[in-house]
Coordinates of C-alpha atoms and ligand atoms in Angstrom, one line a residue:
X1080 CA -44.9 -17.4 -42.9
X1081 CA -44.2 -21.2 -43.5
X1082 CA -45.4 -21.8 -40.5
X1083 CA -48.8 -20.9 -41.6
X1084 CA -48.2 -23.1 -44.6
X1085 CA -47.7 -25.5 -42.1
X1086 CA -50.7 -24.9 -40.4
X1087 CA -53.0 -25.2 -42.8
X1088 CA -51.5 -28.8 -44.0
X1089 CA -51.8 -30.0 -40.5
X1090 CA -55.9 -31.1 -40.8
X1091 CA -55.1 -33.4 -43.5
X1092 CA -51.9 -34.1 -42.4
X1093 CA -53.5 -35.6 -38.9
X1094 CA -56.6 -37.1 -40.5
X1095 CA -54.2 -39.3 -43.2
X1096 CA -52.0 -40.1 -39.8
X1097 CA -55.0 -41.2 -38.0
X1098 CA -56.7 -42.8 -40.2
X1099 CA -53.4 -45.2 -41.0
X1100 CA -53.1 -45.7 -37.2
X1101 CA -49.5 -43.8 -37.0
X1102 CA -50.8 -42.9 -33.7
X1103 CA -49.4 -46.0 -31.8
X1104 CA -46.5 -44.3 -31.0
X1105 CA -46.0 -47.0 -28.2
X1106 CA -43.4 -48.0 -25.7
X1107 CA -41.9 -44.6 -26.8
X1108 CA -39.7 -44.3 -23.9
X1109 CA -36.0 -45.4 -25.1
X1110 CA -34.4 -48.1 -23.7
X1111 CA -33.0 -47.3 -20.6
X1112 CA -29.3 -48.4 -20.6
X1113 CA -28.4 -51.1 -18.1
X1114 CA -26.5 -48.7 -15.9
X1115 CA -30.0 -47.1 -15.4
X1116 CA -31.7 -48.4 -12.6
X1117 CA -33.9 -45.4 -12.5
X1118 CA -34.8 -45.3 -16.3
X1119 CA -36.9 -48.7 -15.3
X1120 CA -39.5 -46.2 -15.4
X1121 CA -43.2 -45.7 -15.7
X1122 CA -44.6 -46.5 -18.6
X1123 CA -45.3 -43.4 -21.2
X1124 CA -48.2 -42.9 -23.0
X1125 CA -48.9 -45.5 -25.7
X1126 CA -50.4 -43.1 -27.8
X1127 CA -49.9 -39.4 -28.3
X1128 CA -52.8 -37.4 -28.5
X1129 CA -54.1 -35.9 -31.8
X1130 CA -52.6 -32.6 -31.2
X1131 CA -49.6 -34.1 -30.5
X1132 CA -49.6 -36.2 -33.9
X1133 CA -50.3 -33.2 -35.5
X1134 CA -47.4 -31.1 -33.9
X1135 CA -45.0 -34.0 -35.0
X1136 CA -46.2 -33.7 -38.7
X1137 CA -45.3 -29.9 -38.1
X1138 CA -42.0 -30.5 -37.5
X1139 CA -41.3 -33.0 -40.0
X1140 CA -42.9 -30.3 -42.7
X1141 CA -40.8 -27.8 -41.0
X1142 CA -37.8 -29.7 -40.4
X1143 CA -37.8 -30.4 -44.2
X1144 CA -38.0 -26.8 -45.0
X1145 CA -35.4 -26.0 -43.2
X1146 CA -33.3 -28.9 -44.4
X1147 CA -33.7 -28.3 -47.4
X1148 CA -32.5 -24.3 -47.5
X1149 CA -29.7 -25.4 -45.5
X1150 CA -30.4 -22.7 -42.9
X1151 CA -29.1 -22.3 -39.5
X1152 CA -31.4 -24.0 -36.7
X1153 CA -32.8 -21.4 -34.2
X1154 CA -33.9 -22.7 -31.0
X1155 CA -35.2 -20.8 -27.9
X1156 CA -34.6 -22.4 -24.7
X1157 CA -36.0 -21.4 -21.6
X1158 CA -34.4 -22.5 -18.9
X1159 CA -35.9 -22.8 -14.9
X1160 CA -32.9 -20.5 -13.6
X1161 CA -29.4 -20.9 -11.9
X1162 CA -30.2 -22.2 -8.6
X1163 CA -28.3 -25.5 -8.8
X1164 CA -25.4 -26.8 -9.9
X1165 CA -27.9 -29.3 -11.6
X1166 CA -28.9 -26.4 -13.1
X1167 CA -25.8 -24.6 -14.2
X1168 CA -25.1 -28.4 -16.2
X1169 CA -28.0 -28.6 -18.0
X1170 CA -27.3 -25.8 -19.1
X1171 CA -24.0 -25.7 -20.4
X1172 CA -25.3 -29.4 -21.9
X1173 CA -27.9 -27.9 -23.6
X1174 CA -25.8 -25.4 -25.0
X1175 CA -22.7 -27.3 -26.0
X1176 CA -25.0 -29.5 -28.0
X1177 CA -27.1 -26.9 -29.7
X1178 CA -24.0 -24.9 -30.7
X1179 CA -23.0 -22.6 -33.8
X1180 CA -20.5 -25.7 -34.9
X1181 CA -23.4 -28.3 -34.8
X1182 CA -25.7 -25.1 -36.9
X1183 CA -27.8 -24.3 -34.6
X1184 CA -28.7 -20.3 -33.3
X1185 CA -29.5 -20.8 -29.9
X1186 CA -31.4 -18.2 -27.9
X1187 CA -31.1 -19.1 -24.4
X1188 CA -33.2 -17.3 -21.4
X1189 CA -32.5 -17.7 -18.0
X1190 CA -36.3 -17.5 -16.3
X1191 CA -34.9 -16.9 -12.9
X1192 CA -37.5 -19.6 -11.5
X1193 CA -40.1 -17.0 -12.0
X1194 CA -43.1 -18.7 -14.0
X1195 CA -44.8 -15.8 -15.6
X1196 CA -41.2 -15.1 -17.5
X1197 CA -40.8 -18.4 -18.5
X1198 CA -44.1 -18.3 -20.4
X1199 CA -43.3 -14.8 -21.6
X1200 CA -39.9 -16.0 -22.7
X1201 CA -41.6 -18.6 -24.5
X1202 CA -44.3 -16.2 -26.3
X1203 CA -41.2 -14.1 -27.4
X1204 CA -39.4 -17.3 -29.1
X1205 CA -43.0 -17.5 -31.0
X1206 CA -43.1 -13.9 -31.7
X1207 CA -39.5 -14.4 -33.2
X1208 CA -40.8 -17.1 -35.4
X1209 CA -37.6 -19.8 -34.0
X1210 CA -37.5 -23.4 -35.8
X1211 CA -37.9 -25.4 -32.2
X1212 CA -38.9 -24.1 -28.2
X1213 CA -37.0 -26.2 -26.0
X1214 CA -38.5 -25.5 -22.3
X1215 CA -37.2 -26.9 -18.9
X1216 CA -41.0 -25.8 -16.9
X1217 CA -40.7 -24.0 -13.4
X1218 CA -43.9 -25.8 -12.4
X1219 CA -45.5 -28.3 -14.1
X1220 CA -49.0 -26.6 -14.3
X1221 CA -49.9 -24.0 -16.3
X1222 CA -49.0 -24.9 -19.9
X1223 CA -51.9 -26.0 -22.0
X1224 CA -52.8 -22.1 -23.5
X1225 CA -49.3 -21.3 -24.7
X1226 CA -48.4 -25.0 -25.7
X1227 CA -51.5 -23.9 -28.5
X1228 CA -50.4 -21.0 -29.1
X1229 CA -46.8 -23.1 -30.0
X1230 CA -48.9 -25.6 -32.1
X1231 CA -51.0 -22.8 -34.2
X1232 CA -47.8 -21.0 -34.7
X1233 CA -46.2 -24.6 -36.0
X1234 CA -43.3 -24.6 -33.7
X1235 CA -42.5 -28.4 -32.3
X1236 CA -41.9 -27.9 -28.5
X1237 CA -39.4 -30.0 -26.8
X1238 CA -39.6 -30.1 -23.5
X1239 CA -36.4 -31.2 -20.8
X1240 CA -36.0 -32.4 -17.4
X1241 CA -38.7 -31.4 -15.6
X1242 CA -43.1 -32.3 -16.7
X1243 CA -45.7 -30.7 -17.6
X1244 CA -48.4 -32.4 -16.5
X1245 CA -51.3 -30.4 -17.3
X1246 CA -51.2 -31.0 -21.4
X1247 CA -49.4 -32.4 -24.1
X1248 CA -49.1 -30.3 -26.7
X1249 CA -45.2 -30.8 -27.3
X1250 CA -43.5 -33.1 -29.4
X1251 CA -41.3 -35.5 -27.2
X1252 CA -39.8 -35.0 -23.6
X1253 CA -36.4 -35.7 -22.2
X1254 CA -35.8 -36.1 -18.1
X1255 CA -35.6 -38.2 -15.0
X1256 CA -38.1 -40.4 -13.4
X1257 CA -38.6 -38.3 -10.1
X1258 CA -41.3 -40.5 -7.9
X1259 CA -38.6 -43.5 -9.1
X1260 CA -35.8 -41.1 -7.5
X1261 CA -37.8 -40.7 -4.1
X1262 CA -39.1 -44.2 -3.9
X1263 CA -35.3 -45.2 -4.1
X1264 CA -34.4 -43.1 -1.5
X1265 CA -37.2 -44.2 0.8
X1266 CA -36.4 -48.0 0.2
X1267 CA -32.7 -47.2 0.8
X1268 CA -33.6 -45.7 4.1
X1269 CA -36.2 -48.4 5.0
X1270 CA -33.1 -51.0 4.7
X1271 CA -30.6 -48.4 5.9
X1272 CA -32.3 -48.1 9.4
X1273 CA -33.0 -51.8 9.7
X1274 CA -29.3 -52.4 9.1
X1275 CA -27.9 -50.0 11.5
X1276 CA -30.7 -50.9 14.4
X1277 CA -32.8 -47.6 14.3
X1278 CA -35.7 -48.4 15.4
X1279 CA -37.8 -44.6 15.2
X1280 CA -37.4 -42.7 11.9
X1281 CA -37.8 -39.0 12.7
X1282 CA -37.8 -37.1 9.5
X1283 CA -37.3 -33.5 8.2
X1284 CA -37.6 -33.0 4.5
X1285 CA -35.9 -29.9 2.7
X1286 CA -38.3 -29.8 -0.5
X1287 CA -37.6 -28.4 -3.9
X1288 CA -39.2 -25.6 -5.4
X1289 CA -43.3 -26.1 -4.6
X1290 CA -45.2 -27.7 -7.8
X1291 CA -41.9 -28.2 -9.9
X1292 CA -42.5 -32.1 -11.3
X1293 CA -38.7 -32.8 -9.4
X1294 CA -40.6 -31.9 -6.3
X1295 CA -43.9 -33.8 -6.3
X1296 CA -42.0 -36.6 -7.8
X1297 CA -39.4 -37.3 -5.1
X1298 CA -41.9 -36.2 -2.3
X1299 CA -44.7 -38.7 -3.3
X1300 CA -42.3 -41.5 -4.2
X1301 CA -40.7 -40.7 -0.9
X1302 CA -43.8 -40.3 1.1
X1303 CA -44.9 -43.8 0.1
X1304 CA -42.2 -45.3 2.3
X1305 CA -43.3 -43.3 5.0
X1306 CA -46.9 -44.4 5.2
X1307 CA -46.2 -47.6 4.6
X1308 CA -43.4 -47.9 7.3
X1309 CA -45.3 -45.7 9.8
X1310 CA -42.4 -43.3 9.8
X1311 CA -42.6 -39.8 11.9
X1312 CA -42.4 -36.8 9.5
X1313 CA -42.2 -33.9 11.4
X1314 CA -42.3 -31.1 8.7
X1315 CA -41.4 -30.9 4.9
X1316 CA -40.4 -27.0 3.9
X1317 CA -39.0 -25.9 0.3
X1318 CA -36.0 -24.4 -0.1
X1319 CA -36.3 -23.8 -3.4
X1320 CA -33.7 -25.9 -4.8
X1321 CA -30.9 -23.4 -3.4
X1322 CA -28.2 -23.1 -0.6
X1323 CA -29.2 -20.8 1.0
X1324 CA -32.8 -21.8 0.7
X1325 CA -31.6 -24.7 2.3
X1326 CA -29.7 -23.3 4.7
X1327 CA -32.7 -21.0 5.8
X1328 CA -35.0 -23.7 6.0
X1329 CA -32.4 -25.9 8.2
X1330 CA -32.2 -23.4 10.7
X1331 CA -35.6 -23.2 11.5
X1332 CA -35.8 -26.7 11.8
X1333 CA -32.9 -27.0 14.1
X1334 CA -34.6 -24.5 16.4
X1335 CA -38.2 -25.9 16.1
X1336 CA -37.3 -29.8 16.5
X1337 CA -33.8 -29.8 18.6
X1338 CA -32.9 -33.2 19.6
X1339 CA -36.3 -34.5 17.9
X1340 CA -34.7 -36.2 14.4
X1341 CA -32.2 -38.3 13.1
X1342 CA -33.2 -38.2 9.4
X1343 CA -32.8 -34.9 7.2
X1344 CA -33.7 -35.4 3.1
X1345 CA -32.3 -32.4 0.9
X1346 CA -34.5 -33.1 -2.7
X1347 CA -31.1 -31.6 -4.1
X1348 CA -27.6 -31.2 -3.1
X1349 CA -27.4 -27.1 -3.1
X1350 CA -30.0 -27.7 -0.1
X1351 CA -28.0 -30.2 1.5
X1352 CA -24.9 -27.9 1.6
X1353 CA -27.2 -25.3 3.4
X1354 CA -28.4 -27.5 5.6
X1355 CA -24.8 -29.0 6.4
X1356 CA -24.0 -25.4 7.5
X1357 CA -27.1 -24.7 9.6
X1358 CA -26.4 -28.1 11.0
X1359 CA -22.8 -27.2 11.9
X1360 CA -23.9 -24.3 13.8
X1361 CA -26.1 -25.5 15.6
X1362 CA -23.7 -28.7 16.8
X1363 CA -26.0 -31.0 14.9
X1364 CA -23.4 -34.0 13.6
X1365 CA -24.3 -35.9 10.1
X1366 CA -24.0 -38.6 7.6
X1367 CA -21.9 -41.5 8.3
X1368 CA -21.6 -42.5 12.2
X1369 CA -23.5 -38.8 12.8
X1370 CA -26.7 -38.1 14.7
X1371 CA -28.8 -37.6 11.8
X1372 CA -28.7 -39.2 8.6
X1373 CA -28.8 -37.0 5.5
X1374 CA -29.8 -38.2 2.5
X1375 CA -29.8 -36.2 -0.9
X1376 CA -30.6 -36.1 -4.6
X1377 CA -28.4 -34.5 -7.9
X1378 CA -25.5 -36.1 -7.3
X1379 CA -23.4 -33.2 -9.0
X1380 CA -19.6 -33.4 -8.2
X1381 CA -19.5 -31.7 -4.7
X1382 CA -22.4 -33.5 -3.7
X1383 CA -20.5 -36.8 -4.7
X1384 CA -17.3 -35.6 -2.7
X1385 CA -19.5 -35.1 0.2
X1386 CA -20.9 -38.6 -0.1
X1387 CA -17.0 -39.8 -0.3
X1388 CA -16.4 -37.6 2.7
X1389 CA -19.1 -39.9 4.4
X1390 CA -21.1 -36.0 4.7
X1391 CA -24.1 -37.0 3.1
X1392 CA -24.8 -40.7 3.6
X1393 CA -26.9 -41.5 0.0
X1394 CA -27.1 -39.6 -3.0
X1395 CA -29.8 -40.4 -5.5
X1396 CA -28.7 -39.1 -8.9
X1397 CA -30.6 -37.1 -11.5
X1398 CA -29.1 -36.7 -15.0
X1399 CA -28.8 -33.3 -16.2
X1400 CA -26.7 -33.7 -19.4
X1401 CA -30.0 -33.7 -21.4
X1402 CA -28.5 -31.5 -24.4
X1403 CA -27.2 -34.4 -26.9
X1404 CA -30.7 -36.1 -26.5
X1405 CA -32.5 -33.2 -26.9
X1406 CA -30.7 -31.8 -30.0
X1407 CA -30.5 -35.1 -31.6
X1408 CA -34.5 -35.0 -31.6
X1409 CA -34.5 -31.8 -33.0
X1410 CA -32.2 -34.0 -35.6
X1411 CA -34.4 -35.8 -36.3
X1412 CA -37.7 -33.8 -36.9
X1413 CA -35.5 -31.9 -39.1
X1414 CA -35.1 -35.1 -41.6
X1415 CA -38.7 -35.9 -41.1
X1416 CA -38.0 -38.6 -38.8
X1417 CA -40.7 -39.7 -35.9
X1418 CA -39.4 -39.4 -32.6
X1419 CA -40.2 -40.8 -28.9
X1420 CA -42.3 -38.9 -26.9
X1421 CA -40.5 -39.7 -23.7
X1422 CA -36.6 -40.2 -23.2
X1423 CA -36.0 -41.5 -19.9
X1424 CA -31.8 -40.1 -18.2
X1425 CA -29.9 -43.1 -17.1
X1426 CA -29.3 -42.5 -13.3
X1427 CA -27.5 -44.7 -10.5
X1428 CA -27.7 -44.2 -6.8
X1429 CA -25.0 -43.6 -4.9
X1430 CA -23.7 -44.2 -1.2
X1431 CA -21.2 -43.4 1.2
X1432 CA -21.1 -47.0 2.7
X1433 CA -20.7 -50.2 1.2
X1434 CA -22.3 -52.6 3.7
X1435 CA -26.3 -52.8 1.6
X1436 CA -25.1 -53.2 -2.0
X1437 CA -29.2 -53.0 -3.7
X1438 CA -32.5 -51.8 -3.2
X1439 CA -35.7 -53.7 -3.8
X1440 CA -38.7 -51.6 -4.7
X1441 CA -41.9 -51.1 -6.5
X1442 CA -40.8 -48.3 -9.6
X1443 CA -43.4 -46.0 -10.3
X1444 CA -44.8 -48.5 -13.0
X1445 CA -45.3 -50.6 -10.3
X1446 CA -42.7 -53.1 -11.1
X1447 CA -40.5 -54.6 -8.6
X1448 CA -37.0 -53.9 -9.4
X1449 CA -33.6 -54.5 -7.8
X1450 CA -31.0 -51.8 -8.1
X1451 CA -27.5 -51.6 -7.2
X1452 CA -26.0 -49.2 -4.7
X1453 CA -22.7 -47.8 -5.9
X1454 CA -19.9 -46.9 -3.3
X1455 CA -18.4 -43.2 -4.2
X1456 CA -14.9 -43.3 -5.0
X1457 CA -12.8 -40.5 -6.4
X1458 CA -13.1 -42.0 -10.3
X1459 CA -16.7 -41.5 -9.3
X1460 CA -16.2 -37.9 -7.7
X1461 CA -13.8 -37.1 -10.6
X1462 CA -16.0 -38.3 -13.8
X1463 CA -19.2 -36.5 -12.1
X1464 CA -21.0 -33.5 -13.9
Ligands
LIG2221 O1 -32.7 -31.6 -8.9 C1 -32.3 -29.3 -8.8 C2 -32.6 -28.3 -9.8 O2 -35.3 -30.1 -12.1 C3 -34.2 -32.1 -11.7 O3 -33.8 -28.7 -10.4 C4 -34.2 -30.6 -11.6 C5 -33.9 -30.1 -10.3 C6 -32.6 -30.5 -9.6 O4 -32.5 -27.0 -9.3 O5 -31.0 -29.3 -8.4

């Protein structure tokens, strides 16, 4: 019911905000901390769209409402799944920070990576009339008809890790820089090659789940450097994100292309424990003085270990301990404050040797920037997610 209240303010509501020129919401992204090479990101938005002014005045009307009864918070999360142990993180991050303690009731669904329950999942939160819909999207497609439905219903829509590319209808997003994370890995590569004297590149690429904005990212960002350096990709397959996926997909490859490559890039760690295993059985030796280098993104705790272990060679990190960022925007529509649109994770890149200390690249906002390349030690391994 206040929602509808809510509703109806909004036309005025947005007129008054355009009309005063609120809507230069710009350079919204926070400031990446120093240890962030990979927040040096694309530039958001400068302005959000109308619907998304308007779905920021929701909030603050709602937020106040709430406030003021001194209710509990509810918040429906739907979450991608449990494929990773990227994913099992953000997950507990997201629900350490929107506990009971901090007064919030959190409602959390696990989608199973299946799309059509996600969007269910998040018609049910509406249906249940819940304060704020936090959702990490399967795909990055898809969105624009429920994202309305959210907005008429005057629930603010926070949206975590992963894009959606195909509307903005939500209130402020908090995530990586994904074609940042695969441009790093290419230009690591690019130098890595030239310092060890490979001359041919032959590359097999375990993707991530097809159409998921982790996947396109790190594939485009990645392919760049393999157009531009005339590098031989023989195949790119998904494994979904998943051990065994990668696993699966590793075997295949060693069958299809034995003896044929000496690069193999995981787009997460899970994959590039599977593809250790199908590597090991089929006598195929990685990572540091190996036959093929394997390169990786995550950088969760065992992948980290493996990197010490010289088993996976670079590791290009993606933050999934979102929760405190996310709640504290739902903080702060709640006092009727304005809030970014885009929150960029601070990330590092990690490697398993410590002769190339940087990477020079062009980021994704077509800056050149120079980023260090941390050697893994056990503090590292030890302080990891
Ligand atoms: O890299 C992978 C997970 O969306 C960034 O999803 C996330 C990705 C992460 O399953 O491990």
């Amino acid at each position: 019911m206040k929602r509808k209240v809510v509703s109806v303010l909004l036309s005025t509501a947005m007129a008054v905000t355009m009309l005063a020129g609120c809507g230069g919401n710009s350079g919204s992204s926070a400031a990446p901390s120093e240890a962030a090479p990979a927040s040096e990101a694309a530039a958001p938005e400068t302005a959000p769209s109308a619907e998304a002014a308007a779905s920021e005045i929701a909030s603050s009307e709602a937020g106040t409402e709430a406030a003021a009864s001194g209710e509990t918070i509810s918040v429906g999360f739907a979450q991608v799944g449990h494929e990773s142990d990227w994913r099992t993180a953000a997950t507990k991050s997201v629900q350490d920070a929107f506990s009971a303690e901090n007064g919030f009731d959190l409602q959390f669904v696990d989608c199973d990576n299946d799309s059509a329950a996600q969007l269910e999942a998040v018609r049910n939160f509406i249906q249940q009339d819940v304060d704020y819909i936090v959702i990490d999207p399967i795909v990055s497609t898809g969105w624009d008809t429920v994202l309305q439905e959210c907005e008429d219903a005057g629930i603010p829509v926070i949206v975590i890790d992963r894009t959606i590319d195909d509307s903005d209808k939500y209130t402020a997003w908090v995530g990586s820089q994904f074609t940042n994370e695969g441009l790093a890995a290419g230009a690591w590569l690019k130098d890595y090659a030239a310092a060890k004297g490979m001359d041919e590149l032959n590359i097999l690429v375990i993707s991530g789940t097809t159409g998921a904005s982790a996947q396109l990212g790190r594939s485009n960002g990645f392919d760049e450097y393999v157009k531009a350096e005339g590098w031989n990709k023989l195949d790119e397959q998904t494994g979904d994100f998943t051990q065994e996926g990668g696993q699966e997909v590793m075997e295949s490859y060693c069958k299809s292309y034995e003896g044929k490559f000496n690069v193999v890039v995981c787009q997460n760690d899970n994959e590039a424990f599977g593809a250790q295993q199908a590597m090991d059985a089929a006598g195929v030796s990685y990572g540091v003085g190996g036959d093929v280098v394997l390169i990786s993104f995550d950088a969760c705790t065992a992948g980290l270990q493996q990197v010490l272990d010289g088993k996976i060679n670079a590791d290009f990190q993606c933050n999934p301990l979102s929760g405190p960022d996310c709640a504290s925007i739902v903080q702060k529509l709640q006092a009727g404050e304005e809030v970014e649109k885009e929150t960029f994770m601070a990330e590092p890149w990690y490697v398993a040797e410590s002769d190339l200390t940087s990477i020079t690249y062009k980021n994704a906002s077509g800056e050149e920037v120079t980023e260090d390349l941390i050697p893994v030690t056990q503090e590292i391994v030890d302080a990891a997610y």
